[in-house]
PDB file of C-alpha atoms in Angstrom:
ATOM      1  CA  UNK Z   1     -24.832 -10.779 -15.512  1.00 86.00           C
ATOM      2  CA  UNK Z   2     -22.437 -11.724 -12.336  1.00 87.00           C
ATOM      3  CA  UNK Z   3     -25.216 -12.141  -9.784  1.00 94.00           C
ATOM      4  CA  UNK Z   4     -23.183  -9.302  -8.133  1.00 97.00           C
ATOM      5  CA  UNK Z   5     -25.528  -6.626  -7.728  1.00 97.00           C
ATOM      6  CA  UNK Z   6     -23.848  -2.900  -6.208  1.00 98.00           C
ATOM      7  CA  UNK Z   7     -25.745  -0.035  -5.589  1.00 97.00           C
ATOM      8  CA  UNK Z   8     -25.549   3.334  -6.505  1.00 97.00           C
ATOM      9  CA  UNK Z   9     -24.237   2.982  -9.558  1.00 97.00           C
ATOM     10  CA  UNK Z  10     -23.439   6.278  -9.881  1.00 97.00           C
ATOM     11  CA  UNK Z  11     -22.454   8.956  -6.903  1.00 97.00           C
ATOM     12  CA  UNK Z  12     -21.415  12.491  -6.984  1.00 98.00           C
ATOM     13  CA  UNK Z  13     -20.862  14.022  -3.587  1.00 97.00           C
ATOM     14  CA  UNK Z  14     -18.733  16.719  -1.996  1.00 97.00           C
ATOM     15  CA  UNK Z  15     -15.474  16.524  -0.142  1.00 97.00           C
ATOM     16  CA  UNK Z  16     -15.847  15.941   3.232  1.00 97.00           C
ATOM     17  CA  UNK Z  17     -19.104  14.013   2.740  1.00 98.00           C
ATOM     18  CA  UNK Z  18     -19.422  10.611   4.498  1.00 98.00           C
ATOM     19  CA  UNK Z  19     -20.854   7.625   1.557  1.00 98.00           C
ATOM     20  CA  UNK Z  20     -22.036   4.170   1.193  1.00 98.00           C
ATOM     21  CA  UNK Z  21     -21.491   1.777  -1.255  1.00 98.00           C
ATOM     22  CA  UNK Z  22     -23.330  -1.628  -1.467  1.00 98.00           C
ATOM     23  CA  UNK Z  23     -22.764  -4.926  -2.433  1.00 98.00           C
ATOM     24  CA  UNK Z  24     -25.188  -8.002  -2.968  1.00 98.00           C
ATOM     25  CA  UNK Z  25     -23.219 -11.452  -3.548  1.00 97.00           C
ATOM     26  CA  UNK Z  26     -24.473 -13.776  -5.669  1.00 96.00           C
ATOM     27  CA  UNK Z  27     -26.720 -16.909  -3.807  1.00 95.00           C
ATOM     28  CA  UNK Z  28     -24.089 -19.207  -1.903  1.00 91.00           C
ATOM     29  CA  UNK Z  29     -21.308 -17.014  -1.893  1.00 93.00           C
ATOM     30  CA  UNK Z  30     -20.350 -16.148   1.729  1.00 92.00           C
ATOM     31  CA  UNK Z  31     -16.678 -14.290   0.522  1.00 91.00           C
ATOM     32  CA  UNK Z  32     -17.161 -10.574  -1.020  1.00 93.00           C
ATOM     33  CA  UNK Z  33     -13.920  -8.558  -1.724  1.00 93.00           C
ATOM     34  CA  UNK Z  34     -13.529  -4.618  -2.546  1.00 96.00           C
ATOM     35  CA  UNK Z  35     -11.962  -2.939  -5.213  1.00 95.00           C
ATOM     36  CA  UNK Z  36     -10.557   0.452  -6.241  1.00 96.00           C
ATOM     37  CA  UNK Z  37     -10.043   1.153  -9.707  1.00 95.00           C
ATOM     38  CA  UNK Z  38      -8.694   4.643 -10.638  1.00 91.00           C
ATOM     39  CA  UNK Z  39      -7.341   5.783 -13.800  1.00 83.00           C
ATOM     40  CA  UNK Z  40      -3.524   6.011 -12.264  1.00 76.00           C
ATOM     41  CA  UNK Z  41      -3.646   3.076 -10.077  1.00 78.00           C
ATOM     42  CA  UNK Z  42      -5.512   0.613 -11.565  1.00 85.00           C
ATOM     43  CA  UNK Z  43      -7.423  -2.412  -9.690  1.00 90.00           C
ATOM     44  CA  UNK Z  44      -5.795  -1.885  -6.241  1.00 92.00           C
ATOM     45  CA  UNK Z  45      -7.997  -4.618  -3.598  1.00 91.00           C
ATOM     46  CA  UNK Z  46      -9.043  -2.956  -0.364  1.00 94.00           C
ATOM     47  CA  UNK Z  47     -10.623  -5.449   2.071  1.00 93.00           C
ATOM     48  CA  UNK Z  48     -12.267  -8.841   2.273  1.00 91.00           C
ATOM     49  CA  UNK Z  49     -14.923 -10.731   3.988  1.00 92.00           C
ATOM     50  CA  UNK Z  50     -15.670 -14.272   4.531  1.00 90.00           C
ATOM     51  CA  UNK Z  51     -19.092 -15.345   6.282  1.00 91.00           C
ATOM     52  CA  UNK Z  52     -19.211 -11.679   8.163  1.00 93.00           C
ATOM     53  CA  UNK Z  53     -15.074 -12.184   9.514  1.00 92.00           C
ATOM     54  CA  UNK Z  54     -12.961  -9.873   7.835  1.00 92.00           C
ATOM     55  CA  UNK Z  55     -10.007 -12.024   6.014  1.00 88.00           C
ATOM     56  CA  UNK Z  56      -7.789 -10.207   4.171  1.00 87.00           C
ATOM     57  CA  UNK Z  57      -6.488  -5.878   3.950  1.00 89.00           C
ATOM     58  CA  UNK Z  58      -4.836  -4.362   1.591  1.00 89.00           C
ATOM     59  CA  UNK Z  59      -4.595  -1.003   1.010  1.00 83.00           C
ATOM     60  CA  UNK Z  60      -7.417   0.285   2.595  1.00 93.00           C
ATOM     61  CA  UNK Z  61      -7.288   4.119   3.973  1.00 95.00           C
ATOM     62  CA  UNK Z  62      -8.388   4.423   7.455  1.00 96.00           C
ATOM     63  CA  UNK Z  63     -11.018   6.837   6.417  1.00 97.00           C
ATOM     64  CA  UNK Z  64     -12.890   3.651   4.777  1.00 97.00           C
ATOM     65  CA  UNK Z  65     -13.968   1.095   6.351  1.00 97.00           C
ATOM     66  CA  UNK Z  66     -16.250  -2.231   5.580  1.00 97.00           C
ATOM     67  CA  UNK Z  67     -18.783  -4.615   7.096  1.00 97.00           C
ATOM     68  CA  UNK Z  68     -20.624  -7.857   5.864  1.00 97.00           C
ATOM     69  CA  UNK Z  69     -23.711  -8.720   7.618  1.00 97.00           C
ATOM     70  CA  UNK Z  70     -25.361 -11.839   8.757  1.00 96.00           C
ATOM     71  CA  UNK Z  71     -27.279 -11.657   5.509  1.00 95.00           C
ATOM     72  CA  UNK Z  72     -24.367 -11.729   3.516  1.00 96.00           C
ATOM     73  CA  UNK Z  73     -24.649  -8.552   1.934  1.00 97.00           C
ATOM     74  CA  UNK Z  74     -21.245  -6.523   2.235  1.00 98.00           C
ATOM     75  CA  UNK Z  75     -21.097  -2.064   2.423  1.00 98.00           C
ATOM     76  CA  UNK Z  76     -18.030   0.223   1.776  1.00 98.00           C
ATOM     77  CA  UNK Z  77     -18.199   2.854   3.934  1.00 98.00           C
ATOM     78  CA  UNK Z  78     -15.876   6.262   2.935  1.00 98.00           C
ATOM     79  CA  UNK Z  79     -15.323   9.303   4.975  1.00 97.00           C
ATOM     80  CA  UNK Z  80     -14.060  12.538   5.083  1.00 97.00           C
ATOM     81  CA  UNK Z  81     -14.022  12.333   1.458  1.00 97.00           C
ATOM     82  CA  UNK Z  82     -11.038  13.444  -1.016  1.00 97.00           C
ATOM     83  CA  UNK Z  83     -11.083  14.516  -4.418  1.00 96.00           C
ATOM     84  CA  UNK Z  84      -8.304  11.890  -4.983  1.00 94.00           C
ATOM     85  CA  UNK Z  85     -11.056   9.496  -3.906  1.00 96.00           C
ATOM     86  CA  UNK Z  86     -13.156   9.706  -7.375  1.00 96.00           C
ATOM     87  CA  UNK Z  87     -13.083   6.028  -8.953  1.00 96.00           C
ATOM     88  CA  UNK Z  88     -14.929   3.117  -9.624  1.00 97.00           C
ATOM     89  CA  UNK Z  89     -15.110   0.748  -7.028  1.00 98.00           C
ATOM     90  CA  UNK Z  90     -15.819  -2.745  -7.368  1.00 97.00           C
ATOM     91  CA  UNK Z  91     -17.584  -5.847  -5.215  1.00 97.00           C
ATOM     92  CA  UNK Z  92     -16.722  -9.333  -5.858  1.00 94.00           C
ATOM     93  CA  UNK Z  93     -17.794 -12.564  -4.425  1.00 93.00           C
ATOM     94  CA  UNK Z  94     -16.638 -16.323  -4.621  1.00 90.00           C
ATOM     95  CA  UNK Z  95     -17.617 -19.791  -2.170  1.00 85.00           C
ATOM     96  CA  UNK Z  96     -15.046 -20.721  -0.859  1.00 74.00           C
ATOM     97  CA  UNK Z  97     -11.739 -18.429  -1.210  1.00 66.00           C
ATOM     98  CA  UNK Z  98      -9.572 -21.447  -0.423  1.00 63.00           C
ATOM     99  CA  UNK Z  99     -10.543 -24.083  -2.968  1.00 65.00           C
ATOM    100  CA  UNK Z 100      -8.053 -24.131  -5.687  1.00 62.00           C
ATOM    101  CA  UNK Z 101     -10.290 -23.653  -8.390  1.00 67.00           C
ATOM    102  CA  UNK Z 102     -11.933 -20.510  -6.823  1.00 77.00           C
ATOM    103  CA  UNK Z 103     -12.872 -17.637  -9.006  1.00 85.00           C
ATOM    104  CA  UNK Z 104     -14.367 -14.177  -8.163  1.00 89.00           C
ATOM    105  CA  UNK Z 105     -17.360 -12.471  -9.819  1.00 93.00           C
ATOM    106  CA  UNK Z 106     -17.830  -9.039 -10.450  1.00 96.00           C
ATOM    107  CA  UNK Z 107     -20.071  -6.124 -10.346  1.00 97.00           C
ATOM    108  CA  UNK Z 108     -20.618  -3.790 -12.217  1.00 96.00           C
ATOM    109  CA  UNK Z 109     -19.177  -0.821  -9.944  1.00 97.00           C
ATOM    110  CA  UNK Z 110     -20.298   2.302  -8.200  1.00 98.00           C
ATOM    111  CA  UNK Z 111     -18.483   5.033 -10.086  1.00 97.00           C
ATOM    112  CA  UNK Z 112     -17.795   8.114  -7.401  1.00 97.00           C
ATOM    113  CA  UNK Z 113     -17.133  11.599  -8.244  1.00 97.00           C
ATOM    114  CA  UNK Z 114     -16.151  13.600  -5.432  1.00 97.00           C
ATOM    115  CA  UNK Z 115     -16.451  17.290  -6.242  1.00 95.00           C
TER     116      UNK Z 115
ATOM    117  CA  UNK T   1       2.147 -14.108  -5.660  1.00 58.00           C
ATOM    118  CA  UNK T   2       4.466 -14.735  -8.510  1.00 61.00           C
ATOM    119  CA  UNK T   3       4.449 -11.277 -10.668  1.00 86.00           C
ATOM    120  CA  UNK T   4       3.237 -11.849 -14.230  1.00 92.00           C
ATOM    121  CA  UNK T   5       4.755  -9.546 -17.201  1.00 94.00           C
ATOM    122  CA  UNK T   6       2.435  -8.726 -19.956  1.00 96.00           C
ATOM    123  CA  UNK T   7       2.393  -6.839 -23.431  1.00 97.00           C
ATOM    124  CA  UNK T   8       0.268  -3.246 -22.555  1.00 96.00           C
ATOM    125  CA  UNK T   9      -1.370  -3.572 -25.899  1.00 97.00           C
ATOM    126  CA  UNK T  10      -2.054  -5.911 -28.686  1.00 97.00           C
ATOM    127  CA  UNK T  11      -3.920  -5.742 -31.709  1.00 97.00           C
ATOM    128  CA  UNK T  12      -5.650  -8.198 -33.270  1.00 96.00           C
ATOM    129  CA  UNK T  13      -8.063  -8.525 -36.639  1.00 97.00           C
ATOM    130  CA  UNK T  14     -11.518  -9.370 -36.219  1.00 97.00           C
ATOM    131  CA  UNK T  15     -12.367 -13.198 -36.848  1.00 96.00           C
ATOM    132  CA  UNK T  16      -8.491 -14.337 -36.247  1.00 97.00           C
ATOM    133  CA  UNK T  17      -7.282 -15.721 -33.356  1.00 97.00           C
ATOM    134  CA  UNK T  18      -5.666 -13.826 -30.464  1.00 98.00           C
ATOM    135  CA  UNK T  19      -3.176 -14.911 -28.873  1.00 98.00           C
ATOM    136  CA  UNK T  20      -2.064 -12.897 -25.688  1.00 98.00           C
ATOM    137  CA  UNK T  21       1.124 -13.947 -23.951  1.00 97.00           C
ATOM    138  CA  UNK T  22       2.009 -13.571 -19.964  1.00 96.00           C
ATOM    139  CA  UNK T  23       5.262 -13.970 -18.635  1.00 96.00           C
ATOM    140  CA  UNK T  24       5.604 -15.801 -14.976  1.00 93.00           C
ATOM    141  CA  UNK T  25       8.839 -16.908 -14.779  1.00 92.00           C
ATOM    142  CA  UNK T  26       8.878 -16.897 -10.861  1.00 89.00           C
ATOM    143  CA  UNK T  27       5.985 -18.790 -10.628  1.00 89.00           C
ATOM    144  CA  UNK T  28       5.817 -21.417  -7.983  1.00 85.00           C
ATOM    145  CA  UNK T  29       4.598 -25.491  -8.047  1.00 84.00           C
ATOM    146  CA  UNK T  30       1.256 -24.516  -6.187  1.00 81.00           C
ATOM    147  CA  UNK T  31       0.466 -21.250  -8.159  1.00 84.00           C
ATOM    148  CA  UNK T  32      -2.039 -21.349 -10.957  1.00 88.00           C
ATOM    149  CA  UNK T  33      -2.516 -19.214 -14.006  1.00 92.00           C
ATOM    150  CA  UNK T  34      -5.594 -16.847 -13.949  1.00 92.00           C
ATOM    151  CA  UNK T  35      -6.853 -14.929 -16.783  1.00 96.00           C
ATOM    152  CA  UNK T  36      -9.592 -12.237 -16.314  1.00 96.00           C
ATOM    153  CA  UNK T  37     -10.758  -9.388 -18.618  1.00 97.00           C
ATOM    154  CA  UNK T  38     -12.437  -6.313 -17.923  1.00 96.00           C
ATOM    155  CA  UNK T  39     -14.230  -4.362 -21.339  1.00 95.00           C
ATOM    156  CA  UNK T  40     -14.597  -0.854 -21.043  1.00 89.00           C
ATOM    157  CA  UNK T  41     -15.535  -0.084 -17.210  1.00 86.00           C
ATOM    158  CA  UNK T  42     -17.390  -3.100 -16.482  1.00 93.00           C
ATOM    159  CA  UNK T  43     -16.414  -5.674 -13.426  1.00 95.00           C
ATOM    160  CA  UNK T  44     -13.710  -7.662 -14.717  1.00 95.00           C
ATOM    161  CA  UNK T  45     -14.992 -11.253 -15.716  1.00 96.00           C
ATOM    162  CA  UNK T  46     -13.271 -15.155 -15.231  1.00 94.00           C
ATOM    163  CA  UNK T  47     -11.966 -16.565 -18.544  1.00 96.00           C
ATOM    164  CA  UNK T  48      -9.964 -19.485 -17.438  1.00 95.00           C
ATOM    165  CA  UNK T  49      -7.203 -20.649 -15.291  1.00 92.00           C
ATOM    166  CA  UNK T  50      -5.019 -23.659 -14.880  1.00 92.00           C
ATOM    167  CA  UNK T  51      -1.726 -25.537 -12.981  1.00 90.00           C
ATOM    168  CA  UNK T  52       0.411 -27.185 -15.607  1.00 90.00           C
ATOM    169  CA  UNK T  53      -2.392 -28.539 -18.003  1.00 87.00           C
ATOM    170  CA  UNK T  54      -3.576 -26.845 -21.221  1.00 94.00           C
ATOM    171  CA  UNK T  55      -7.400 -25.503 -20.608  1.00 96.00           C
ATOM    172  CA  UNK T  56     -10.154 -24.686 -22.859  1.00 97.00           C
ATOM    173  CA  UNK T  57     -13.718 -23.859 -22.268  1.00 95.00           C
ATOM    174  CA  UNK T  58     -16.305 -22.099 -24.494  1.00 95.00           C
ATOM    175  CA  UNK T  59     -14.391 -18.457 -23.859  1.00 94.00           C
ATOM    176  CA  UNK T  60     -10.476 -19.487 -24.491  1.00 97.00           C
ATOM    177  CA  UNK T  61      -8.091 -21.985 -24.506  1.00 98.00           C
ATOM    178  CA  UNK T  62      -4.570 -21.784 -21.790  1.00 98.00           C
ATOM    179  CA  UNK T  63      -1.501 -23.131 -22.995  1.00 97.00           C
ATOM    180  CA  UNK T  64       1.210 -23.144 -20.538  1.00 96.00           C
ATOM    181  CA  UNK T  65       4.986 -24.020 -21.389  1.00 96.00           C
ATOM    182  CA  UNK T  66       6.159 -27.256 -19.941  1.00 94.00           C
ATOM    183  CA  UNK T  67       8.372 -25.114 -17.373  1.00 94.00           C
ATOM    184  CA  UNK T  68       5.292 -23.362 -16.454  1.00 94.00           C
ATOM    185  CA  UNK T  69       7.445 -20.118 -16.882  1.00 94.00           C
ATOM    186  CA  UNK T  70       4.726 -18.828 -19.703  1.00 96.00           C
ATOM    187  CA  UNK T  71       1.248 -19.385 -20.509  1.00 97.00           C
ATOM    188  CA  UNK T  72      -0.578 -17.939 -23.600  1.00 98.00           C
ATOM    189  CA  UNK T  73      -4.175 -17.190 -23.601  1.00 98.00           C
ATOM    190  CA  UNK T  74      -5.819 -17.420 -27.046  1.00 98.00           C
ATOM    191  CA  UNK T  75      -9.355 -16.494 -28.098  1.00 97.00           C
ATOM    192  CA  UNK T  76      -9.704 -18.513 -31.289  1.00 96.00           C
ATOM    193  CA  UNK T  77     -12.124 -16.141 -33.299  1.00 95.00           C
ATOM    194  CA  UNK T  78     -11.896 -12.695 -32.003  1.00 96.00           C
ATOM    195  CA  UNK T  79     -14.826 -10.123 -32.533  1.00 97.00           C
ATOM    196  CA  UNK T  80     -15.211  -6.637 -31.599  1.00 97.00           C
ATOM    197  CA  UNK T  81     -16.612  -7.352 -28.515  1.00 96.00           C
ATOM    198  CA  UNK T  82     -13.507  -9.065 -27.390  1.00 97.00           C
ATOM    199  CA  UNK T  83     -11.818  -5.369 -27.028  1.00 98.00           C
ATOM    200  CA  UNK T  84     -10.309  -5.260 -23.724  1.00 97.00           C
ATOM    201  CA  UNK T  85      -8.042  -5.281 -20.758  1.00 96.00           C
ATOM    202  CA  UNK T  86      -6.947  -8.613 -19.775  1.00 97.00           C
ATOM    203  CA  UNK T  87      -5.074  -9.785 -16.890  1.00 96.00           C
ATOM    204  CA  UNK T  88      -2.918 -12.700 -16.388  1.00 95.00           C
ATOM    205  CA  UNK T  89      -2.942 -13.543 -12.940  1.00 90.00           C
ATOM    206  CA  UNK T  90      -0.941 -15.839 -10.825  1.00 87.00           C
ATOM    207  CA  UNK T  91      -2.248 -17.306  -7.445  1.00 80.00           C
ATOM    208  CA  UNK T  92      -1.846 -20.200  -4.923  1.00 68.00           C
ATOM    209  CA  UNK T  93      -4.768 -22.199  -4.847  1.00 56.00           C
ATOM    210  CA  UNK T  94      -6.082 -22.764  -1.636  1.00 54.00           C
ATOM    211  CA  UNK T  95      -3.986 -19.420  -0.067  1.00 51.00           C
ATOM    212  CA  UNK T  96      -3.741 -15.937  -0.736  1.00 53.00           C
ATOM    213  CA  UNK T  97      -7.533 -15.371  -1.981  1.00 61.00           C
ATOM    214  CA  UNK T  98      -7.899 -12.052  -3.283  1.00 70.00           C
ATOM    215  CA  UNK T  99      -6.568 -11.256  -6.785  1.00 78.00           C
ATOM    216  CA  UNK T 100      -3.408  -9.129  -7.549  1.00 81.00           C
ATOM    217  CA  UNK T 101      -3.723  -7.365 -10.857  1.00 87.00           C
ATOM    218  CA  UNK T 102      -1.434  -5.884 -13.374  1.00 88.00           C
ATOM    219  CA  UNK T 103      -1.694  -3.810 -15.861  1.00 90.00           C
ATOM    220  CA  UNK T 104      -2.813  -6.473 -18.264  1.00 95.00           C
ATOM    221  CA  UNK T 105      -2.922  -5.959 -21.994  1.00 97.00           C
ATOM    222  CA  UNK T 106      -5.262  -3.862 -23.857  1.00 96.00           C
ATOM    223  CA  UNK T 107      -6.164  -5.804 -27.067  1.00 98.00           C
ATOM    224  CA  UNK T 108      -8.157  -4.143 -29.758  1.00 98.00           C
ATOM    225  CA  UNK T 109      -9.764  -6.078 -32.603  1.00 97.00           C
ATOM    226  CA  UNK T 110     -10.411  -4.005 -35.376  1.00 96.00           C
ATOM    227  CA  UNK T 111     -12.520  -4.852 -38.171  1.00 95.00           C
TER     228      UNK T 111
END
């Protein structure tokens, strides 16, 4: 167990539908990071967070967009869903995302079906 | 980010040592070596990481070539459960946070 807790795990939903996706850090962490993992494009990173300040894109759509709040807690927020959309997605969290020795823990993923 | 080059898959018997190698021969004098693994669909996990050193902890030992061009991640007694993705990853320490993977290299240890 990470200490990352997501929520749903599972979510099957419509196209066009409007979705949220959770993320719990684990205690202390203050960075959480996004991930979309499809079966073409493997672990692609989406957005970041550090202490409720976004901190690094990548390529996230502009139909999704993120938030942390002041409780640290982080949600993934997808619109006007696709079928090209279906995939796991993934939360992470570390400390600090500067310190050298900084490593990132895991979820276990919200798996989304868009149908 | 330096790119890494990887094997896509590897097989390995059960109870022998695995020994994965990653390629980083752009990698630069603040960049360190990151290896992660992901089984099935799960959140990938930490194994180890490290500069110029050899690591080991309780999961795997690093060894990376004195030029730092290469690293080779070995799990000294696979099992079964050891099945998986894994992804060598390079990364400044102290800059670019978020994690760049590759396609990593799906070992199988068969029994």
């Amino acid at each position: 167990d990470s200490g990352v807790t997501q929520t749903p795990k599972h979510l099957i939903t419509a196209t066009g539908q409007r979705v949220t996706l959770r993320c719990s850090p684990r205690s202390g962490d203050l960075s959480v990071y996004w991930y979309q993992q499809s079966l073409d494009q493997g672990l692609q990173f989406l957005i970041q967070y550090y202490n409720g300040e976004e901190r690094a894109k990548g390529n996230i759509l502009e139909r999704f967009s993120a938030q942390q709040f002041p409780d640290l807690h982080s949600e993934l927020n997808l619109s006007s869903l696709e079928l090209g959309d279906s995939a796991l997605y993934f939360c992470a969290s570390s400390r600090f995302p500067a310190a050298t020795n900084e490593k990132l823990f895991f979820g276990s993923g919200t798996q989304l079906s868009v149908l | 980010d330096a790119k890494t080059t990887q094997p896509p898959s590897m097989d390995c018997a059960e109870g022998r040592a695995a020994n994965l190698p990653c390629n980083h021969s752009t990698i630069s004098g603040n960049e360190y070596v990151y290896w992660y693994r992901q089984i099935h669909s799960q959140g990938p996990q930490y194994i180890i990481h490290g500069l110029k050193n050899n690591e080991t902890n309780e999961m795997a030992s690093l060894i990376i070539t004195e030029d730092r061009k290469s690293s080779t991640l070995i799990l000294p007694h696979a099992t079964l459960r050891d099945t998986a993705v894994y992804y060598c990853i390079v990364r400044v320490g102290g800059g670019s946070e978020k994690l760049v993977f590759g396609k990593g290299t799906k070992l199988t240890v068969n029994p």
